[in-house]
Short mmCIF file of C-alpha atoms in Angstrom, two decimals:
data_model
loop_
_atom_site.label_atom_id
_atom_site.label_comp_id
_atom_site.label_asym_id
_atom_site.label_seq_id
_atom_site.Cartn_x
_atom_site.Cartn_y
_atom_site.Cartn_z
CA UNK A 70 -0.16 0.05 -0.05
CA UNK A 71 1.56 3.32 -1.06
CA UNK A 72 1.36 5.52 2.23
CA UNK A 73 0.86 8.85 0.30
CA UNK A 74 -2.49 7.68 -0.89
CA UNK A 75 -3.69 7.92 2.78
CA UNK A 76 -2.36 10.91 4.37
CA UNK A 77 -5.61 13.10 3.64
CA UNK A 78 -7.67 12.76 6.38
CA UNK A 79 -11.55 12.79 5.54
CA UNK A 80 -14.35 13.16 8.03
CA UNK A 81 -16.23 9.87 9.04
CA UNK A 82 -19.73 9.84 6.97
CA UNK A 83 -22.88 9.76 8.61
CA UNK A 84 -25.48 7.09 7.38
CA UNK A 85 -27.58 10.25 6.12
CA UNK A 86 -24.70 12.13 4.42
CA UNK A 87 -23.64 9.11 2.96
CA UNK A 88 -26.90 8.36 1.13
CA UNK A 89 -27.08 12.05 0.11
CA UNK A 90 -23.49 11.84 -1.78
CA UNK A 91 -23.73 8.39 -2.82
CA UNK A 92 -27.28 7.34 -3.16
CA UNK A 93 -29.42 4.76 -1.74
CA UNK A 94 -27.86 1.27 -1.26
CA UNK A 95 -24.31 2.76 -0.87
CA UNK A 96 -22.27 0.55 1.53
CA UNK A 97 -19.15 1.79 3.67
CA UNK A 98 -16.28 -0.38 2.53
CA UNK A 99 -13.60 -1.40 5.37
CA UNK A 100 -10.74 0.85 4.95
CA UNK A 101 -7.21 0.23 5.98
CA UNK A 102 -6.77 3.76 7.08
CA UNK A 103 -9.48 4.69 9.76
CA UNK A 104 -9.40 8.35 8.58
CA UNK A 105 -10.13 7.66 4.89
CA UNK A 106 -13.73 6.66 4.45
CA UNK A 107 -14.53 4.28 1.15
CA UNK A 108 -17.99 4.04 0.10
CA UNK A 109 -19.57 1.46 -2.70
CA UNK A 110 -22.63 2.69 -4.53
CA UNK A 111 -24.17 1.47 -7.48
CA UNK A 112 -26.35 4.62 -7.99
CA UNK A 113 -24.02 7.38 -7.79
CA UNK A 114 -23.35 8.55 -11.36
CA UNK A 115 -19.80 7.78 -12.94
CA UNK A 116 -17.95 10.32 -14.37
CA UNK A 117 -16.38 8.74 -17.44
CA UNK A 118 -13.33 10.85 -17.75
CA UNK A 119 -12.31 9.56 -14.10
CA UNK A 120 -13.51 6.08 -14.95
CA UNK A 121 -11.02 6.05 -17.96
CA UNK A 122 -8.11 7.22 -15.72
CA UNK A 123 -8.95 4.46 -13.29
CA UNK A 124 -9.06 1.87 -16.12
CA UNK A 125 -5.82 3.28 -17.58
CA UNK A 126 -4.18 3.12 -14.28
CA UNK A 127 -4.82 -0.69 -13.86
CA UNK A 128 -3.13 -1.14 -17.74
CA UNK A 129 -6.52 -1.66 -19.62
CA UNK A 130 -6.46 -0.38 -23.18
CA UNK A 131 -8.58 2.88 -23.97
CA UNK A 132 -11.87 2.83 -25.51
CA UNK A 133 -13.94 5.25 -27.04
CA UNK A 134 -16.00 7.29 -24.19
CA UNK A 135 -18.85 7.36 -26.27
CA UNK A 136 -19.08 3.49 -26.63
CA UNK A 137 -18.18 3.27 -22.80
CA UNK A 138 -21.36 5.43 -22.19
CA UNK A 139 -23.66 3.03 -24.07
CA UNK A 140 -21.91 -0.05 -22.48
CA UNK A 141 -22.61 1.22 -19.04
CA UNK A 142 -26.31 2.57 -19.63
CA UNK A 143 -26.90 -0.94 -20.90
CA UNK A 144 -25.22 -2.94 -17.95
CA UNK A 145 -27.23 -4.35 -15.64
CA UNK A 146 -25.66 -3.15 -12.59
CA UNK A 147 -22.32 -0.64 -12.43
CA UNK A 148 -20.44 -0.07 -9.05
CA UNK A 149 -18.05 2.41 -8.41
CA UNK A 150 -15.93 2.50 -5.25
CA UNK A 151 -15.05 6.02 -4.06
CA UNK A 152 -12.68 7.48 -1.67
CA UNK A 153 -15.15 9.88 0.31
CA UNK A 154 -14.32 13.75 -0.12
CA UNK A 155 -17.25 16.01 1.01
CA UNK A 156 -16.51 18.12 -2.01
CA UNK A 157 -14.73 15.75 -4.50
CA UNK A 158 -15.01 11.79 -3.73
CA UNK A 159 -12.49 10.13 -6.12
CA UNK A 160 -13.35 6.97 -7.93
CA UNK A 161 -10.84 4.41 -6.48
CA UNK A 162 -12.70 1.08 -7.93
CA UNK A 163 -15.02 -0.19 -10.55
CA UNK A 164 -16.90 -3.19 -11.43
CA UNK A 165 -19.85 -3.87 -13.84
CA UNK A 166 -22.08 -6.75 -14.78
CA UNK A 167 -24.55 -7.48 -17.91
CA UNK A 168 -27.11 -9.91 -17.63
CA UNK A 169 -30.81 -10.82 -17.56
CA UNK A 170 -31.24 -10.20 -13.95
CA UNK A 171 -32.86 -13.63 -13.43
CA UNK A 172 -30.75 -16.56 -14.87
CA UNK A 173 -27.58 -15.11 -15.76
CA UNK A 174 -25.40 -12.15 -15.07
CA UNK A 175 -21.82 -11.86 -15.87
CA UNK A 176 -19.28 -9.61 -14.44
CA UNK A 177 -16.96 -7.38 -16.36
CA UNK A 178 -14.29 -4.80 -15.77
CA UNK A 179 -13.20 -5.57 -12.14
CA UNK A 180 -10.68 -2.71 -11.21
CA UNK A 181 -9.21 -1.25 -7.95
CA UNK A 182 -6.63 1.59 -8.61
CA UNK A 183 -3.09 0.37 -7.92
CA UNK A 184 -2.67 2.84 -4.80
CA UNK A 185 -5.47 0.96 -2.97
CA UNK A 186 -4.59 -2.73 -4.20
CA UNK A 187 -3.65 -5.26 -1.43
CA UNK A 188 -5.86 -4.13 1.49
CA UNK A 189 -8.90 -6.18 0.65
CA UNK A 190 -10.93 -3.90 -1.32
CA UNK A 191 -11.36 -6.24 -4.50
CA UNK A 192 -13.01 -8.69 -2.39
CA UNK A 193 -15.35 -5.91 -0.63
CA UNK A 194 -16.15 -4.92 -4.17
CA UNK A 195 -16.93 -8.51 -5.52
CA UNK A 196 -19.24 -9.01 -2.46
CA UNK A 197 -20.89 -5.91 -3.09
CA UNK A 198 -21.47 -6.62 -6.45
CA UNK A 199 -22.76 -10.20 -5.75
CA UNK A 200 -25.00 -8.85 -2.94
CA UNK A 201 -26.70 -6.76 -5.29
CA UNK A 202 -27.20 -9.85 -7.56
CA UNK A 203 -28.58 -11.71 -5.17
CA UNK A 204 -31.25 -9.22 -3.98
CA UNK A 205 -32.30 -9.08 -7.68
CA UNK A 206 -32.87 -13.26 -7.70
CA UNK A 207 -29.77 -13.85 -10.16
CA UNK A 208 -29.47 -17.76 -10.23
CA UNK A 209 -25.82 -17.79 -11.54
CA UNK A 210 -23.00 -15.26 -12.05
CA UNK A 211 -19.99 -15.81 -14.50
CA UNK A 212 -16.99 -13.94 -15.43
CA UNK A 213 -13.84 -14.38 -17.45
CA UNK A 214 -10.62 -14.21 -15.37
CA UNK A 215 -6.99 -13.58 -16.59
CA UNK A 216 -4.55 -16.22 -15.46
CA UNK A 217 -3.05 -13.57 -13.00
CA UNK A 218 -6.40 -13.41 -11.02
CA UNK A 219 -7.48 -16.92 -10.99
CA UNK A 220 -6.50 -17.27 -7.19
CA UNK A 221 -8.12 -14.04 -6.30
CA UNK A 222 -11.37 -15.79 -7.45
CA UNK A 223 -10.66 -18.89 -6.16
CA UNK A 224 -10.41 -17.45 -2.73
CA UNK A 225 -13.60 -15.99 -3.11
CA UNK A 226 -15.24 -19.30 -3.64
CA UNK A 227 -15.76 -19.23 -7.63
CA UNK A 228 -15.86 -22.46 -9.36
CA UNK A 229 -13.20 -22.16 -12.17
CA UNK A 230 -14.56 -24.25 -15.25
CA UNK A 231 -17.13 -26.46 -13.64
CA UNK A 232 -17.70 -29.73 -15.25
CA UNK A 233 -15.38 -28.67 -18.08
CA UNK A 234 -16.70 -25.92 -19.25
CA UNK A 235 -14.58 -23.72 -21.34
CA UNK A 236 -14.98 -19.98 -22.29
CA UNK A 237 -15.21 -18.89 -26.20
CA UNK A 238 -14.47 -15.46 -27.51
CA UNK A 239 -15.25 -14.21 -30.88
CA UNK A 240 -14.18 -10.96 -31.82
CA UNK A 241 -15.98 -8.38 -34.67
CA UNK A 242 -12.59 -7.06 -35.53
CA UNK B 245 -31.53 -36.86 -39.32
CA UNK B 246 -34.89 -38.51 -38.33
CA UNK B 247 -36.62 -38.39 -41.81
CA UNK B 248 -40.08 -38.77 -40.03
CA UNK B 249 -39.46 -35.11 -39.26
CA UNK B 250 -39.12 -33.85 -42.89
CA UNK B 251 -42.38 -35.89 -44.44
CA UNK B 252 -45.01 -33.19 -44.36
CA UNK B 253 -44.61 -30.54 -47.42
CA UNK B 254 -44.96 -27.08 -46.55
CA UNK B 255 -45.20 -24.30 -49.51
CA UNK B 256 -42.27 -22.16 -49.83
CA UNK B 257 -42.33 -18.70 -48.35
CA UNK B 258 -42.64 -15.64 -50.37
CA UNK B 259 -40.47 -12.91 -48.69
CA UNK B 260 -43.59 -10.95 -48.28
CA UNK B 261 -45.17 -13.59 -46.39
CA UNK B 262 -42.06 -14.31 -44.40
CA UNK B 263 -42.11 -10.74 -42.73
CA UNK B 264 -45.63 -10.92 -42.30
CA UNK B 265 -45.23 -14.53 -40.52
CA UNK B 266 -41.90 -13.74 -38.84
CA UNK B 267 -41.23 -10.01 -38.67
CA UNK B 268 -38.33 -7.69 -39.74
CA UNK B 269 -35.15 -9.26 -40.53
CA UNK B 270 -36.47 -12.80 -40.59
CA UNK B 271 -34.20 -14.92 -42.62
CA UNK B 272 -34.55 -18.29 -44.33
CA UNK B 273 -32.37 -21.12 -43.08
CA UNK B 274 -30.88 -23.24 -45.56
CA UNK B 275 -32.81 -26.46 -45.11
CA UNK B 276 -31.57 -30.41 -45.79
CA UNK B 277 -35.23 -30.48 -47.10
CA UNK B 278 -36.51 -28.45 -49.99
CA UNK B 279 -40.04 -28.89 -48.86
CA UNK B 280 -39.47 -27.75 -45.42
CA UNK B 281 -38.82 -24.09 -44.90
CA UNK B 282 -37.14 -23.08 -41.79
CA UNK B 283 -36.93 -19.30 -40.81
CA UNK B 284 -34.85 -17.43 -38.17
CA UNK B 285 -36.16 -14.57 -36.19
CA UNK B 286 -35.15 -12.19 -33.44
CA UNK B 287 -38.69 -10.60 -33.44
CA UNK B 288 -41.50 -13.30 -33.55
CA UNK B 289 -42.73 -13.66 -30.13
CA UNK B 290 -41.72 -16.99 -28.42
CA UNK B 291 -44.32 -19.26 -26.90
CA UNK B 292 -43.02 -20.13 -23.65
CA UNK B 293 -44.54 -23.44 -23.45
CA UNK B 294 -43.20 -24.42 -26.77
CA UNK B 295 -39.70 -23.29 -25.75
CA UNK B 296 -39.62 -25.36 -22.82
CA UNK B 297 -40.64 -28.33 -24.62
CA UNK B 298 -37.60 -27.58 -26.97
CA UNK B 299 -35.08 -27.17 -24.02
CA UNK B 300 -36.34 -30.38 -22.42
CA UNK B 301 -35.99 -32.06 -25.73
CA UNK B 302 -32.53 -31.20 -25.77
CA UNK B 303 -31.98 -32.54 -22.12
CA UNK B 304 -32.05 -29.13 -20.18
CA UNK B 305 -33.63 -28.98 -16.84
CA UNK B 306 -36.95 -27.02 -16.47
CA UNK B 307 -36.81 -23.60 -15.26
CA UNK B 308 -39.94 -21.66 -13.94
CA UNK B 309 -41.75 -20.13 -16.74
CA UNK B 310 -42.06 -16.83 -14.97
CA UNK B 311 -38.47 -16.23 -14.57
CA UNK B 312 -37.57 -17.65 -18.05
CA UNK B 313 -40.07 -15.05 -19.40
CA UNK B 314 -38.31 -12.32 -17.44
CA UNK B 315 -35.00 -13.59 -18.73
CA UNK B 316 -36.20 -13.26 -22.08
CA UNK B 317 -37.47 -9.93 -21.68
CA UNK B 318 -33.98 -8.85 -20.19
CA UNK B 319 -32.13 -10.79 -22.95
CA UNK B 320 -30.31 -8.40 -25.46
CA UNK B 321 -31.66 -10.63 -28.55
CA UNK B 322 -33.57 -13.91 -28.46
CA UNK B 323 -33.52 -16.14 -31.87
CA UNK B 324 -36.22 -18.68 -32.53
CA UNK B 325 -35.40 -21.05 -35.71
CA UNK B 326 -39.19 -21.91 -36.81
CA UNK B 327 -39.96 -24.89 -39.23
CA UNK B 328 -42.36 -22.82 -41.26
CA UNK B 329 -46.00 -23.88 -41.51
CA UNK B 330 -48.80 -21.36 -42.84
CA UNK B 331 -50.71 -21.88 -39.88
CA UNK B 332 -48.45 -23.03 -36.89
CA UNK B 333 -44.88 -22.75 -37.24
CA UNK B 334 -43.10 -24.82 -35.17
CA UNK B 335 -40.07 -23.99 -32.88
CA UNK B 336 -36.79 -26.17 -33.48
CA UNK B 337 -33.98 -24.12 -32.55
CA UNK B 338 -33.39 -21.20 -29.97
CA UNK B 339 -30.67 -18.97 -28.79
CA UNK B 340 -30.15 -15.69 -26.85
CA UNK B 341 -27.79 -13.44 -25.54
CA UNK B 342 -27.14 -10.93 -22.77
CA UNK B 343 -24.80 -8.13 -22.91
CA UNK B 344 -24.48 -4.19 -23.34
CA UNK B 345 -24.74 -4.31 -26.95
CA UNK B 346 -21.46 -2.16 -27.46
CA UNK B 347 -18.75 -3.91 -25.68
CA UNK B 348 -19.82 -7.11 -24.53
CA UNK B 349 -22.56 -9.97 -25.38
CA UNK B 350 -22.64 -13.42 -24.04
CA UNK B 351 -24.76 -16.36 -25.75
CA UNK B 352 -26.72 -18.63 -23.85
CA UNK B 353 -29.20 -21.35 -24.64
CA UNK B 354 -28.18 -22.34 -27.95
CA UNK B 355 -30.65 -25.46 -28.93
CA UNK B 356 -31.43 -27.28 -31.97
CA UNK B 357 -34.15 -29.87 -31.70
CA UNK B 358 -32.42 -33.46 -31.59
CA UNK B 359 -34.60 -34.24 -34.77
CA UNK B 360 -32.84 -31.36 -36.75
CA UNK B 361 -29.43 -31.89 -35.68
CA UNK B 362 -26.67 -32.58 -37.81
CA UNK B 363 -27.83 -30.69 -40.71
CA UNK B 364 -25.95 -27.51 -40.06
CA UNK B 365 -28.58 -25.61 -38.56
CA UNK B 366 -26.60 -24.75 -35.22
CA UNK B 367 -23.85 -23.25 -37.37
CA UNK B 368 -26.54 -21.11 -39.50
CA UNK B 369 -28.32 -20.21 -35.89
CA UNK B 370 -24.92 -18.93 -34.53
CA UNK B 371 -24.03 -16.84 -38.07
CA UNK B 372 -27.51 -15.35 -37.54
CA UNK B 373 -27.15 -14.23 -34.01
CA UNK B 374 -23.55 -13.14 -34.82
CA UNK B 375 -24.60 -10.89 -37.63
CA UNK B 376 -27.29 -9.47 -35.55
CA UNK B 377 -24.70 -8.74 -32.91
CA UNK B 378 -22.43 -7.28 -35.51
CA UNK B 379 -24.99 -4.91 -36.83
CA UNK B 380 -25.65 -3.81 -33.37
CA UNK B 381 -21.60 -3.12 -33.41
CA UNK B 382 -20.55 -5.26 -30.39
CA UNK B 383 -16.88 -5.94 -30.25
CA UNK B 384 -16.66 -9.07 -28.33
CA UNK B 385 -18.92 -12.13 -28.11
CA UNK B 386 -18.31 -14.77 -25.31
CA UNK B 387 -20.09 -18.08 -24.38
CA UNK B 388 -19.24 -20.86 -22.05
CA UNK B 389 -18.99 -24.15 -23.97
CA UNK B 390 -19.72 -27.56 -22.41
CA UNK B 391 -17.01 -30.05 -23.09
CA UNK B 392 -19.16 -31.91 -25.87
CA UNK B 393 -19.72 -28.70 -27.87
CA UNK B 394 -16.22 -27.56 -27.92
CA UNK B 395 -15.38 -28.83 -31.68
CA UNK B 396 -18.71 -27.04 -32.88
CA UNK B 397 -17.48 -23.61 -31.52
CA UNK B 398 -13.66 -24.59 -32.71
CA UNK B 399 -15.06 -25.23 -36.17
CA UNK B 400 -17.05 -21.93 -36.08
CA UNK B 401 -13.81 -19.90 -35.50
CA UNK B 402 -14.24 -19.42 -31.81
CA UNK B 403 -11.12 -18.72 -29.80
CA UNK B 404 -11.18 -21.08 -26.91
CA UNK B 405 -9.66 -19.52 -23.56
CA UNK B 406 -7.40 -17.02 -25.40
CA UNK B 407 -4.62 -15.76 -23.39
CA UNK B 408 -5.16 -18.56 -20.79
CA UNK B 409 -8.71 -16.67 -19.76
CA UNK B 410 -10.56 -19.07 -17.51
CA UNK B 411 -14.51 -19.02 -16.51
CA UNK B 412 -15.55 -18.52 -13.37
CA UNK B 413 -18.98 -19.41 -11.90
CA UNK B 414 -20.87 -18.64 -8.73
CA UNK B 415 -24.23 -20.00 -7.92
CA UNK B 416 -26.80 -18.22 -5.50
CA UNK B 417 -28.06 -21.69 -4.29
#
């Protein structure tokens, strides 16, 4: 954990101000620094420029903002993890899923800013997203994992390739 | 191919009556029997009881109709393959996908009735669905394949587990 990311003290959030700033259903994330409040929300609007910066920071290739906006609009759930600041909360994590909300949901674009990695935030982000899917009544959740993050998902209890299932990809280009 | 499935002769479809019966965007499927017209459509409404019978015929477990209805309503595309009959077309194939319509789409529930398998209908069904996704501008299409159908998808040009990607599943129950 890069300490420089944690030195600015922010006031602790009251439940009321959390809902005001982050919307209904927002949830505090356990923070490695008691002076830093971290909040999950699936309803606070995302700033696409800020999201792009986050995704670039984790090393993902850029995608046109116009297409990303449409993809987010047509996602089943988008989740942001914000480092709270009463004036300008900062996006430090993200995930989204597509799906029918009943039988199937598929998780994409799970990202925690590198300065905030290694502190259990990814696990909490997945828990928050799964809880929302569970409330929705989704039966099965799926994802495609890079080799580098397989141990992460295994620790979270995901079944990798159950019954010999393999993932297939087809690219338009 | 079970010949008994093909003996009833049906009149060939005119383009006009195809659109009237199956909706805009319907496409004739190459049929192994010139007297049997087979039609793909993503707009003709599906009869859920008929769909359930089809999915049972391919050996899938039953799911509550109410949940299936909601899942179809929230799918990005649903495709039916009908054996044409001027009065009562019969559903002999199905596939659907979820997704954001831009960056990601995921294909589910690809089924051809056992009596109609082995005649290249599955390949045409996938082509029809992929063409719709391509028109929509989707960049990447994904699916989860059972071991038994891996050769089918490989023949269609799908990349299986590119770059070591693995699929993960999480079940609500």
